[in-house]
PDB file of C-alpha atoms in Angstrom:
ATOM      1  CA  UNK A 274       0.000   0.000   0.000  1.00 66.00           C
ATOM      2  CA  UNK A 275       1.311   3.457  -0.845  1.00 85.00           C
ATOM      3  CA  UNK A 276       1.901   6.185   1.687  1.00 95.00           C
ATOM      4  CA  UNK A 277      -0.740   8.879   2.209  1.00 98.00           C
ATOM      5  CA  UNK A 278       0.006  12.177   0.469  1.00 98.00           C
ATOM      6  CA  UNK A 279      -0.156  15.818   1.501  1.00 98.00           C
ATOM      7  CA  UNK A 280       0.659  19.076  -0.271  1.00 98.00           C
ATOM      8  CA  UNK A 281       1.589  21.898   2.100  1.00 98.00           C
ATOM      9  CA  UNK A 282       0.653  25.199   0.460  1.00 98.00           C
ATOM     10  CA  UNK A 283       2.679  27.953   2.076  1.00 97.00           C
ATOM     11  CA  UNK A 284       5.477  25.612   3.135  1.00 98.00           C
ATOM     12  CA  UNK A 285       8.471  27.431   4.562  1.00 97.00           C
ATOM     13  CA  UNK A 286      12.135  26.751   5.148  1.00 96.00           C
ATOM     14  CA  UNK A 287      11.830  28.805   8.374  1.00 96.00           C
ATOM     15  CA  UNK A 288      11.521  26.171  11.122  1.00 96.00           C
ATOM     16  CA  UNK A 289       9.547  28.583  13.344  1.00 95.00           C
ATOM     17  CA  UNK A 290       6.687  28.874  10.825  1.00 96.00           C
ATOM     18  CA  UNK A 291       3.717  26.522  10.852  1.00 97.00           C
ATOM     19  CA  UNK A 292       4.178  25.872   7.122  1.00 97.00           C
ATOM     20  CA  UNK A 293       7.485  24.234   8.077  1.00 98.00           C
ATOM     21  CA  UNK A 294       6.163  22.463  11.173  1.00 98.00           C
ATOM     22  CA  UNK A 295       3.446  20.884   9.006  1.00 98.00           C
ATOM     23  CA  UNK A 296       6.035  19.453   6.594  1.00 98.00           C
ATOM     24  CA  UNK A 297       7.980  17.934   9.499  1.00 98.00           C
ATOM     25  CA  UNK A 298       4.908  16.611  11.359  1.00 98.00           C
ATOM     26  CA  UNK A 299       3.477  14.835   8.316  1.00 98.00           C
ATOM     27  CA  UNK A 300       6.883  13.408   7.384  1.00 97.00           C
ATOM     28  CA  UNK A 301       7.156  12.018  10.942  1.00 96.00           C
ATOM     29  CA  UNK A 302       3.752  10.362  10.495  1.00 97.00           C
ATOM     30  CA  UNK A 303       4.824   8.637   7.268  1.00 97.00           C
ATOM     31  CA  UNK A 304       3.194  10.839   4.633  1.00 98.00           C
ATOM     32  CA  UNK A 305       4.640  11.650   1.229  1.00 97.00           C
ATOM     33  CA  UNK A 306       5.011  15.408   1.639  1.00 98.00           C
ATOM     34  CA  UNK A 307       4.913  17.878  -1.248  1.00 98.00           C
ATOM     35  CA  UNK A 308       5.823  21.424  -0.125  1.00 98.00           C
ATOM     36  CA  UNK A 309       4.378  24.241  -2.273  1.00 98.00           C
ATOM     37  CA  UNK A 310       6.208  27.589  -2.382  1.00 96.00           C
ATOM     38  CA  UNK A 311       6.810  30.093  -5.190  1.00 92.00           C
ATOM     39  CA  UNK A 312      10.563  30.530  -4.581  1.00 93.00           C
ATOM     40  CA  UNK A 313      12.117  27.921  -2.275  1.00 92.00           C
ATOM     41  CA  UNK A 314      13.903  24.954  -3.873  1.00 95.00           C
ATOM     42  CA  UNK A 315      13.643  22.596  -0.887  1.00 96.00           C
ATOM     43  CA  UNK A 316      11.979  22.474   2.524  1.00 97.00           C
ATOM     44  CA  UNK A 317      13.309  20.013   5.094  1.00 97.00           C
ATOM     45  CA  UNK A 318      14.942  17.987   2.325  1.00 96.00           C
ATOM     46  CA  UNK A 319      11.771  17.736   0.211  1.00 97.00           C
ATOM     47  CA  UNK A 320      11.656  19.080  -3.351  1.00 98.00           C
ATOM     48  CA  UNK A 321       9.426  22.163  -3.519  1.00 98.00           C
ATOM     49  CA  UNK A 322       6.769  22.571  -6.181  1.00 98.00           C
ATOM     50  CA  UNK A 323       5.618  25.962  -7.462  1.00 96.00           C
ATOM     51  CA  UNK A 324       1.978  24.881  -7.674  1.00 95.00           C
ATOM     52  CA  UNK A 325      -0.267  22.123  -6.369  1.00 96.00           C
ATOM     53  CA  UNK A 326      -0.935  21.291 -10.031  1.00 94.00           C
ATOM     54  CA  UNK A 327       2.775  20.361 -10.394  1.00 96.00           C
ATOM     55  CA  UNK A 328       2.636  17.658  -7.699  1.00 97.00           C
ATOM     56  CA  UNK A 329       3.325  14.318  -9.487  1.00 96.00           C
ATOM     57  CA  UNK A 330       0.371  12.311  -8.143  1.00 96.00           C
ATOM     58  CA  UNK A 331      -3.108  12.110  -9.694  1.00 96.00           C
ATOM     59  CA  UNK A 332      -4.905  12.795  -6.382  1.00 96.00           C
ATOM     60  CA  UNK A 333      -3.823  13.956  -2.931  1.00 98.00           C
ATOM     61  CA  UNK A 334      -5.155  12.689   0.368  1.00 98.00           C
ATOM     62  CA  UNK A 335      -4.787  16.153   1.879  1.00 98.00           C
ATOM     63  CA  UNK A 336      -3.880  19.693   1.061  1.00 98.00           C
ATOM     64  CA  UNK A 337      -2.953  21.852   4.037  1.00 98.00           C
ATOM     65  CA  UNK A 338      -3.020  25.616   3.500  1.00 98.00           C
ATOM     66  CA  UNK A 339      -0.895  28.223   5.310  1.00 98.00           C
ATOM     67  CA  UNK A 340      -1.571  31.390   3.320  1.00 97.00           C
ATOM     68  CA  UNK A 341      -2.904  34.774   4.376  1.00 97.00           C
ATOM     69  CA  UNK A 342      -6.524  35.144   3.176  1.00 97.00           C
ATOM     70  CA  UNK A 343      -5.763  37.611   0.355  1.00 97.00           C
ATOM     71  CA  UNK A 344      -3.175  35.248  -1.146  1.00 97.00           C
ATOM     72  CA  UNK A 345      -5.309  32.202  -0.367  1.00 96.00           C
ATOM     73  CA  UNK A 346      -8.207  33.609  -2.382  1.00 97.00           C
ATOM     74  CA  UNK A 347      -5.904  34.107  -5.383  1.00 96.00           C
ATOM     75  CA  UNK A 348      -4.469  30.582  -5.043  1.00 96.00           C
ATOM     76  CA  UNK A 349      -7.794  28.707  -4.719  1.00 97.00           C
ATOM     77  CA  UNK A 350      -8.511  28.191  -8.451  1.00 96.00           C
ATOM     78  CA  UNK A 351      -5.072  26.596  -8.902  1.00 94.00           C
ATOM     79  CA  UNK A 352      -5.500  24.451  -5.773  1.00 96.00           C
ATOM     80  CA  UNK A 353      -8.946  23.319  -6.957  1.00 96.00           C
ATOM     81  CA  UNK A 354      -7.431  21.824 -10.130  1.00 94.00           C
ATOM     82  CA  UNK A 355      -5.709  19.026  -8.150  1.00 96.00           C
ATOM     83  CA  UNK A 356      -8.153  16.467  -6.766  1.00 95.00           C
ATOM     84  CA  UNK A 357      -7.801  16.097  -2.979  1.00 97.00           C
ATOM     85  CA  UNK A 358      -9.876  14.178  -0.450  1.00 97.00           C
ATOM     86  CA  UNK A 359      -9.544  16.959   2.162  1.00 98.00           C
ATOM     87  CA  UNK A 360      -8.426  20.562   2.036  1.00 98.00           C
ATOM     88  CA  UNK A 361      -7.379  21.927   5.429  1.00 98.00           C
ATOM     89  CA  UNK A 362      -7.448  25.647   6.114  1.00 98.00           C
ATOM     90  CA  UNK A 363      -5.287  26.246   9.161  1.00 98.00           C
ATOM     91  CA  UNK A 364      -5.801  29.095  11.653  1.00 97.00           C
ATOM     92  CA  UNK A 365      -4.990  32.332   9.884  1.00 97.00           C
ATOM     93  CA  UNK A 366      -5.833  30.871   6.452  1.00 98.00           C
ATOM     94  CA  UNK A 367      -9.465  30.179   7.349  1.00 97.00           C
ATOM     95  CA  UNK A 368     -11.179  33.515   6.663  1.00 98.00           C
ATOM     96  CA  UNK A 369     -14.925  33.115   5.929  1.00 98.00           C
ATOM     97  CA  UNK A 370     -14.578  34.417   2.356  1.00 98.00           C
ATOM     98  CA  UNK A 371     -11.775  31.910   1.652  1.00 98.00           C
ATOM     99  CA  UNK A 372     -13.794  28.987   3.014  1.00 98.00           C
ATOM    100  CA  UNK A 373     -16.886  30.066   1.046  1.00 98.00           C
ATOM    101  CA  UNK A 374     -14.918  30.303  -2.217  1.00 98.00           C
ATOM    102  CA  UNK A 375     -13.243  26.919  -1.587  1.00 98.00           C
ATOM    103  CA  UNK A 376     -16.640  25.282  -1.070  1.00 98.00           C
ATOM    104  CA  UNK A 377     -17.936  27.009  -4.207  1.00 97.00           C
ATOM    105  CA  UNK A 378     -15.018  25.417  -6.112  1.00 97.00           C
ATOM    106  CA  UNK A 379     -16.046  21.984  -4.836  1.00 97.00           C
ATOM    107  CA  UNK A 380     -13.375  21.400  -2.204  1.00 97.00           C
ATOM    108  CA  UNK A 381     -13.968  19.257   0.885  1.00 98.00           C
ATOM    109  CA  UNK A 382     -13.169  22.102   3.296  1.00 98.00           C
ATOM    110  CA  UNK A 383     -11.933  21.540   6.842  1.00 98.00           C
ATOM    111  CA  UNK A 384     -11.129  24.597   8.954  1.00 98.00           C
ATOM    112  CA  UNK A 385      -8.817  23.366  11.713  1.00 98.00           C
ATOM    113  CA  UNK A 386      -5.157  22.724  12.488  1.00 97.00           C
ATOM    114  CA  UNK A 387      -4.017  19.857  10.269  1.00 98.00           C
ATOM    115  CA  UNK A 388      -0.979  19.209  12.480  1.00 97.00           C
ATOM    116  CA  UNK A 389      -3.070  18.623  15.606  1.00 97.00           C
ATOM    117  CA  UNK A 390      -5.381  16.358  13.569  1.00 97.00           C
ATOM    118  CA  UNK A 391      -2.578  13.792  13.103  1.00 97.00           C
ATOM    119  CA  UNK A 392      -1.780  13.791  16.818  1.00 96.00           C
ATOM    120  CA  UNK A 393       1.200  16.157  16.848  1.00 96.00           C
ATOM    121  CA  UNK A 394       1.427  19.381  18.822  1.00 95.00           C
ATOM    122  CA  UNK A 395       3.168  21.985  16.642  1.00 93.00           C
ATOM    123  CA  UNK A 396       4.685  23.397  19.825  1.00 91.00           C
ATOM    124  CA  UNK A 397       6.623  20.180  20.540  1.00 91.00           C
ATOM    125  CA  UNK A 398       8.418  20.159  17.184  1.00 90.00           C
ATOM    126  CA  UNK A 399      12.011  21.357  17.641  1.00 81.00           C
TER     127      UNK A 399
END
């Protein structure tokens, strides 16, 4: 059986940011992690993709979003093009207008911390 997959939109090479903590937490839990960032080349040793559409799997189990609402709104049409079972909007990325647009685009929207959902406290990651 293949490993579950997650794209982290707003991944960061800064270990203090939640976009980085998410990459590390999901890697610890055995996921295939696909960081998404417009400029970084790698995050925590994982190849970075410019867009969710560039991720080399036909469907993702999860997409976890760490973008400010104004950028999140702009990114939603691109994110919607990649089939995903769940799309997580983490605190700070979960503005009502973003969630409404994501639902309008047909996403299975979950507004909660995706790190906590897999049993990891982001505050315990070094």
